[in-house]
Rosetta silent file (secondary structure, phi, psi, omega in degrees, C-alpha in Angstrom):
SEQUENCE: XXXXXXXXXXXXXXXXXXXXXXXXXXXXXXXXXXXXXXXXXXXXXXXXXXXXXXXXXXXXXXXXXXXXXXXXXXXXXXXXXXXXXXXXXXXXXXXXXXXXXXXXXXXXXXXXXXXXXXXXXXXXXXXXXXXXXXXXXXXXXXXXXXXXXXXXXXXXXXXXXXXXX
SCORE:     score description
SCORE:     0.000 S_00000001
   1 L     0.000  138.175 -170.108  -18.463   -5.682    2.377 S_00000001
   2 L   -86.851  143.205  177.047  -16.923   -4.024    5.389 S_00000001
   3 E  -143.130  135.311 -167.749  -15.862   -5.818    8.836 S_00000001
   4 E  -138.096  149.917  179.669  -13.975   -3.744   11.235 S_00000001
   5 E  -129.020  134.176  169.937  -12.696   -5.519   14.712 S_00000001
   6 E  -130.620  148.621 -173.009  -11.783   -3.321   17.333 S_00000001
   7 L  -140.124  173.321  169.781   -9.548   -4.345   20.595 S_00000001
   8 L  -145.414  151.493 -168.581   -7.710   -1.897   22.995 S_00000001
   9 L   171.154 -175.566  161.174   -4.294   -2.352   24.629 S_00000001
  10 L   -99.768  156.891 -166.490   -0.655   -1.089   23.934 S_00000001
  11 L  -166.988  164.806 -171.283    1.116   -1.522   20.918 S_00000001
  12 E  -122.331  170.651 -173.226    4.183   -0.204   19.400 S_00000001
  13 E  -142.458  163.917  167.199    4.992    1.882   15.907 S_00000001
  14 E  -174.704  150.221  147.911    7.475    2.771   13.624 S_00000001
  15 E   -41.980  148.810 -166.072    8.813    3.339    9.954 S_00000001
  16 E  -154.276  117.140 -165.161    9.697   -0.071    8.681 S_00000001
  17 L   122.843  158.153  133.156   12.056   -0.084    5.430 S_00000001
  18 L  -127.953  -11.821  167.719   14.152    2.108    3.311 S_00000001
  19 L   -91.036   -2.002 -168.906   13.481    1.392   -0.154 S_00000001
  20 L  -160.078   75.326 -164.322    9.642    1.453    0.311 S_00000001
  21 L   -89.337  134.939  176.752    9.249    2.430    3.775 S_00000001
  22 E  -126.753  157.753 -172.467    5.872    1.955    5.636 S_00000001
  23 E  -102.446  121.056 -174.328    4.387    2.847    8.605 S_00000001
  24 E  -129.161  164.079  154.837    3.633   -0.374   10.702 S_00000001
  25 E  -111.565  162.663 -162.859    2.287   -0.992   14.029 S_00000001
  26 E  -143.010  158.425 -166.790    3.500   -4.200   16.388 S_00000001
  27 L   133.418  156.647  171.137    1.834   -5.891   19.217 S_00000001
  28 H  -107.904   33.138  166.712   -0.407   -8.284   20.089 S_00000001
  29 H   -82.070  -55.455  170.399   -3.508   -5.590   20.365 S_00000001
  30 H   -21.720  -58.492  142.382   -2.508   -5.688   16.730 S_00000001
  31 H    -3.159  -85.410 -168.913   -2.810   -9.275   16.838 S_00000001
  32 H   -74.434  -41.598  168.028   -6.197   -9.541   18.570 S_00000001
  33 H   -34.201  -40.526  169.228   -7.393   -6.767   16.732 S_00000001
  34 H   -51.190  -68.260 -142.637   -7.066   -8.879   13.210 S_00000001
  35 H   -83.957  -13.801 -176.097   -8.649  -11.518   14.651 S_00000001
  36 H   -74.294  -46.000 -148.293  -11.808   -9.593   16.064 S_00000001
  37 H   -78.860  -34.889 -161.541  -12.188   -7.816   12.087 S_00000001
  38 H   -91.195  -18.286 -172.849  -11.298  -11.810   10.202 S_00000001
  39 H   -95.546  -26.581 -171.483  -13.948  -13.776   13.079 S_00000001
  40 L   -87.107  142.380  157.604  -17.149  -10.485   12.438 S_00000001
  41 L   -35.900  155.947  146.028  -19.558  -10.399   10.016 S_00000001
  42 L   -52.974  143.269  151.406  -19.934   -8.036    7.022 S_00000001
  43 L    79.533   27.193  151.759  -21.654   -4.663    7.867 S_00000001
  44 E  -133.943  174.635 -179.969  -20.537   -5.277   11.599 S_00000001
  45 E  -128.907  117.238 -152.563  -18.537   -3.923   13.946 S_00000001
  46 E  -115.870  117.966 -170.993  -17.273   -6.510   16.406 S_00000001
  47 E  -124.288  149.000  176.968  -15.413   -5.324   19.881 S_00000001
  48 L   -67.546  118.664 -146.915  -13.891   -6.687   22.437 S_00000001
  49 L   -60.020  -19.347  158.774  -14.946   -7.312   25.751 S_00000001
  50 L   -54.377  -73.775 -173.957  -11.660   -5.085   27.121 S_00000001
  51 H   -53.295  -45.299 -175.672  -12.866   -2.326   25.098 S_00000001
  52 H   -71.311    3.923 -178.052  -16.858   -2.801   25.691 S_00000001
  53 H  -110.130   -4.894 -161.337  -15.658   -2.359   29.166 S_00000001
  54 H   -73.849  -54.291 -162.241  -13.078    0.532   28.835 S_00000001
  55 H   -96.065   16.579  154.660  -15.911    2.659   26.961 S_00000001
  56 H   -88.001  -33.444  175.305  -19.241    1.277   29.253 S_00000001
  57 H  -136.317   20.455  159.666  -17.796    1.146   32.527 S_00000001
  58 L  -125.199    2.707 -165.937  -14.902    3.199   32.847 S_00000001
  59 L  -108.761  171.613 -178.631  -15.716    5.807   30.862 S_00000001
  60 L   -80.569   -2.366  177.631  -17.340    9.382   32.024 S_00000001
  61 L  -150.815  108.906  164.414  -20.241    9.596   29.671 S_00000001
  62 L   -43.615  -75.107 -173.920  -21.616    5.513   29.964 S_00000001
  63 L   -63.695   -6.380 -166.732  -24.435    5.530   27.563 S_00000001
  64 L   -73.449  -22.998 -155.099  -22.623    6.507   24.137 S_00000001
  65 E  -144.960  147.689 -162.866  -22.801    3.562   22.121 S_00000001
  66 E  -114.439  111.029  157.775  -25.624    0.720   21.987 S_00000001
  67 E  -122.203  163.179 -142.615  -24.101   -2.829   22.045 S_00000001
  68 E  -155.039   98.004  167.942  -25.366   -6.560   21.821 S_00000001
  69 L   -50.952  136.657 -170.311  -23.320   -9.150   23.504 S_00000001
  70 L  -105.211  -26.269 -171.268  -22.140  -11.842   20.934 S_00000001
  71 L    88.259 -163.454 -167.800  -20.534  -14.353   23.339 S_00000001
  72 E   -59.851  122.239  151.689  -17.780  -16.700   23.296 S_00000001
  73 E  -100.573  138.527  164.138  -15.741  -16.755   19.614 S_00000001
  74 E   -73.852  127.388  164.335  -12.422  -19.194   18.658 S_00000001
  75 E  -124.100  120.708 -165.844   -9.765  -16.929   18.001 S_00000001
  76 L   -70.199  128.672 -179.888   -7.178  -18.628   15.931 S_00000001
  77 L    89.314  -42.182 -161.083   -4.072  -18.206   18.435 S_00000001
  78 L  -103.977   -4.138 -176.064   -5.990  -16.483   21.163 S_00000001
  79 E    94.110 -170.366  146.394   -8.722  -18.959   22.363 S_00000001
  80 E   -88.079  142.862 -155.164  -12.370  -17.906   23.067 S_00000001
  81 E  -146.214  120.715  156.577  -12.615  -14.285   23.414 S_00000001
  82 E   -77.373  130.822 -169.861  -15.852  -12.781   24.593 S_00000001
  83 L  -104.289 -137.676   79.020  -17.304  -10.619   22.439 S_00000001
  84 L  -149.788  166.622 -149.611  -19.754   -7.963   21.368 S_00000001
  85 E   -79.005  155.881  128.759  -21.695   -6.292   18.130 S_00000001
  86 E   -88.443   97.075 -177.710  -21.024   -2.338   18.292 S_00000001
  87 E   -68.302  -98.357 -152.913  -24.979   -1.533   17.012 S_00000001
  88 E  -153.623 -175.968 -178.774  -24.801    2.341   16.749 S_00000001
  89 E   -66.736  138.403 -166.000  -24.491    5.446   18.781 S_00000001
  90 L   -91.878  174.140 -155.924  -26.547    5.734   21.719 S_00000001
  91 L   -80.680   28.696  159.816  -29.313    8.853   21.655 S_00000001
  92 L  -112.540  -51.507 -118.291  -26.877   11.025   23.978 S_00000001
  93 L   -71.789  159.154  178.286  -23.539   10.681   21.826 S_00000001
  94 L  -113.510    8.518 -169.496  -23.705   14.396   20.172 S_00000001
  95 L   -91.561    6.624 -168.260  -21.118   12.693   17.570 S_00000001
  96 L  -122.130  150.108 -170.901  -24.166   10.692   15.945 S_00000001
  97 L   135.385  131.939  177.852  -26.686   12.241   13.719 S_00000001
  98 H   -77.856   -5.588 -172.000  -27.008   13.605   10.611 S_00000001
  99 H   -48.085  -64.238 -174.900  -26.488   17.237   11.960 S_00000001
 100 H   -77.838  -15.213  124.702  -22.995   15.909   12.706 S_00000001
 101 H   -64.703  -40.059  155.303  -22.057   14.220   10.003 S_00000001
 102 H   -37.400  -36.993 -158.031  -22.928   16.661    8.070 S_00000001
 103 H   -81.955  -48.557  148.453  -21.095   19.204    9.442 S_00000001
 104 H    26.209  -73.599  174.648  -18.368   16.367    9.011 S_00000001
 105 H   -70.213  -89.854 -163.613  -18.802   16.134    5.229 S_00000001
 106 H   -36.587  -50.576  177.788  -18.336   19.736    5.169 S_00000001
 107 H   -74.740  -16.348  163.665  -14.942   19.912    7.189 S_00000001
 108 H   -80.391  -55.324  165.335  -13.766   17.309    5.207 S_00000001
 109 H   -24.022  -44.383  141.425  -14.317   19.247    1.740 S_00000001
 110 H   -81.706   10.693  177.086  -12.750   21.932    3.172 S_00000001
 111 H   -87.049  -12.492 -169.659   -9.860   20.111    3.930 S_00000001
 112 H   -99.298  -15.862  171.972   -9.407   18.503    0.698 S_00000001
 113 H   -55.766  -57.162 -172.737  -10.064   22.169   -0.689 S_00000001
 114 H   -69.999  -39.929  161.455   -7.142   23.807    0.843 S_00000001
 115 L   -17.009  131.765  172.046   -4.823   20.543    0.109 S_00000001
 116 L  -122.348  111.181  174.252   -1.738   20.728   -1.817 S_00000001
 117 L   -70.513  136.562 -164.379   -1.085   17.695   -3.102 S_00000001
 118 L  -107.897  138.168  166.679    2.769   16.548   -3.571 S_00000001
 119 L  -112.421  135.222  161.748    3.712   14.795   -6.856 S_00000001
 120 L   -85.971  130.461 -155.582    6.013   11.877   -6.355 S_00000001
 121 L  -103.819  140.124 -173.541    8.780   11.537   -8.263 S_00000001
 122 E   -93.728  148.188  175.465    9.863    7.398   -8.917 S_00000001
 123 E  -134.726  157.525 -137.400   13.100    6.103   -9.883 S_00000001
 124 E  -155.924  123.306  152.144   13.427    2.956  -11.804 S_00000001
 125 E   -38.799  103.182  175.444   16.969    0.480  -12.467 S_00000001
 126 L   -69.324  140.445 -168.785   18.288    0.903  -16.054 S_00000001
 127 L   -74.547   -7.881  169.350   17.979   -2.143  -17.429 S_00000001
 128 L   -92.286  172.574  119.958   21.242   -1.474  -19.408 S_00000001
 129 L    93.737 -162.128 -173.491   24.904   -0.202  -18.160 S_00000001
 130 L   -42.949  136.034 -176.100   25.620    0.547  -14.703 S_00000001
 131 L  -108.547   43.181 -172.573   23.363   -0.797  -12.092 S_00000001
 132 L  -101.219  -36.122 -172.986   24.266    2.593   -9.702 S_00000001
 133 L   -71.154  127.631  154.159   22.906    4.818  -12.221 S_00000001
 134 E  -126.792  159.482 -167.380   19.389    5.508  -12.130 S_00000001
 135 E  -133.511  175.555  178.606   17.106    7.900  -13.697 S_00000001
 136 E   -67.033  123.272  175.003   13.530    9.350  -13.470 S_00000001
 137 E  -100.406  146.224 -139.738   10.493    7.732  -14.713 S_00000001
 138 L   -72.121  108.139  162.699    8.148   10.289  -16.460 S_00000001
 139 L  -122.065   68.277  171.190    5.406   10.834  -14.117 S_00000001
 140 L   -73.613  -30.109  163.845    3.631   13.356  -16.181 S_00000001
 141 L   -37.350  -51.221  179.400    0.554   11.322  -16.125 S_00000001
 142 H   -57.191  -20.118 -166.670    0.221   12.513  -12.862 S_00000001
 143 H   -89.812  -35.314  151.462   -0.188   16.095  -13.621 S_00000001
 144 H   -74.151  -19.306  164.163   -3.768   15.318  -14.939 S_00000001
 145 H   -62.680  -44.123  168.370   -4.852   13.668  -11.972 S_00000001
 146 H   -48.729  -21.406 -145.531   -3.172   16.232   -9.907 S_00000001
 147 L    37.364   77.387  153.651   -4.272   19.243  -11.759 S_00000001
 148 L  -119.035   90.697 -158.874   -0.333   20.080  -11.546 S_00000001
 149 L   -93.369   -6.119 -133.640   -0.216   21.836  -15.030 S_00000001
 150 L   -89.356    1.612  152.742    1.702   24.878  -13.926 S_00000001
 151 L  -151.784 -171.106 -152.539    5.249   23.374  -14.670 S_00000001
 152 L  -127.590  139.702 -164.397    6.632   20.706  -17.198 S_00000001
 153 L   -87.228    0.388  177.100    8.149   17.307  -15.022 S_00000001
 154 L  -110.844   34.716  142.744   11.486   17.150  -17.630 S_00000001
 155 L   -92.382   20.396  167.758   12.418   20.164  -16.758 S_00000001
 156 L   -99.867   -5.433 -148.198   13.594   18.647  -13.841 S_00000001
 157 L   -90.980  136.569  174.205   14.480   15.689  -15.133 S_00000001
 158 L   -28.302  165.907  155.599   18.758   14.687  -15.171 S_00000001
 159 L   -79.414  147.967  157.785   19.934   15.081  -18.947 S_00000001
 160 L   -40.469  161.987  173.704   20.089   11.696  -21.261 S_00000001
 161 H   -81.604  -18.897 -178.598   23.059    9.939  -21.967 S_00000001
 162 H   -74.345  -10.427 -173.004   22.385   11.108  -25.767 S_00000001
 163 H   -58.757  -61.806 -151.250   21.891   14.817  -24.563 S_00000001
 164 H   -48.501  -41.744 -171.749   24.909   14.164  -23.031 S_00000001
 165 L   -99.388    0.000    0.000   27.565   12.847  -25.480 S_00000001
């Protein structure tokens, strides 16, 4: 069961890594954010009183979203933090609806149509010999999930040492 926390603030981003590199964000919206999604219920969506004010009373269309004050929550590190439920879209938003998910649905489907999916290729320590050489592990597997039938993954693959000698 899903619990999403939302906060708003600056925050900073970057690759993080080079043998497994990920994309991380840093901050402490990052932070507070955590703690609004690990303090909410399943099946809610719990926001922050910065945010309930950024999109109720700063923003140019008021009225989009229907919320329910929750009150004061302990936030491990952060204190009490006022809070509130994000119910649903209010009956102006044109983004709510099924008209609009629908149409949604549809733009994703074609997006996943036209996708070309990249096969990754992994490399793996021989557990023998040298430990600079490394070679490809077979990811052939991949070609049925992929549908990638239309070439064969050793012919790319380095020669053996038995090829070799």
């Amino acid at each position: 069961r899903l619990r999403i926390g939302i906060h708003s603030g600056a925050c900073m981003s970057g690759v993080v890594g080079t043998l497994t590199p990920h994309y991380c964000l840093f901050g402490d919206m990052i932070n507070t954010t955590s703690r609004h999604e690990s303090t909410g219920e399943p099946d809610r969506i719990q926001a922050s009183s910065i945010t309930y004010g950024k999109l109720c009373h700063f923003s140019e269309k008021p009225n989009q979203f229907n919320w329910t004050p929750r009150g004061l929550v302990e936030m491990k590190g952060k204190g009490q933090m006022y809070t509130y439920w994000l119910e649903s879209g209010g009956d102006n938003n044109p983004h709510v609806g099924p008209e609009p998910m629908a149409a949604l649905v549809e733009e994703v489907r074609a997006m996943l149509a036209t996708k070309t999916w990249k096969k990754r290729r992994y490399f793996q320590k021989r557990a023998s010999g040298s430990t600079n050489m490394t070679e490809f592990v077979d990811t052939s597997y991949q070609d049925d999930v992929l549908g990638d039938h239309d070439h064969d993954v050793n012919d790319r693959l380095p020669p053996s040492e038995s090829e070799t000698s």
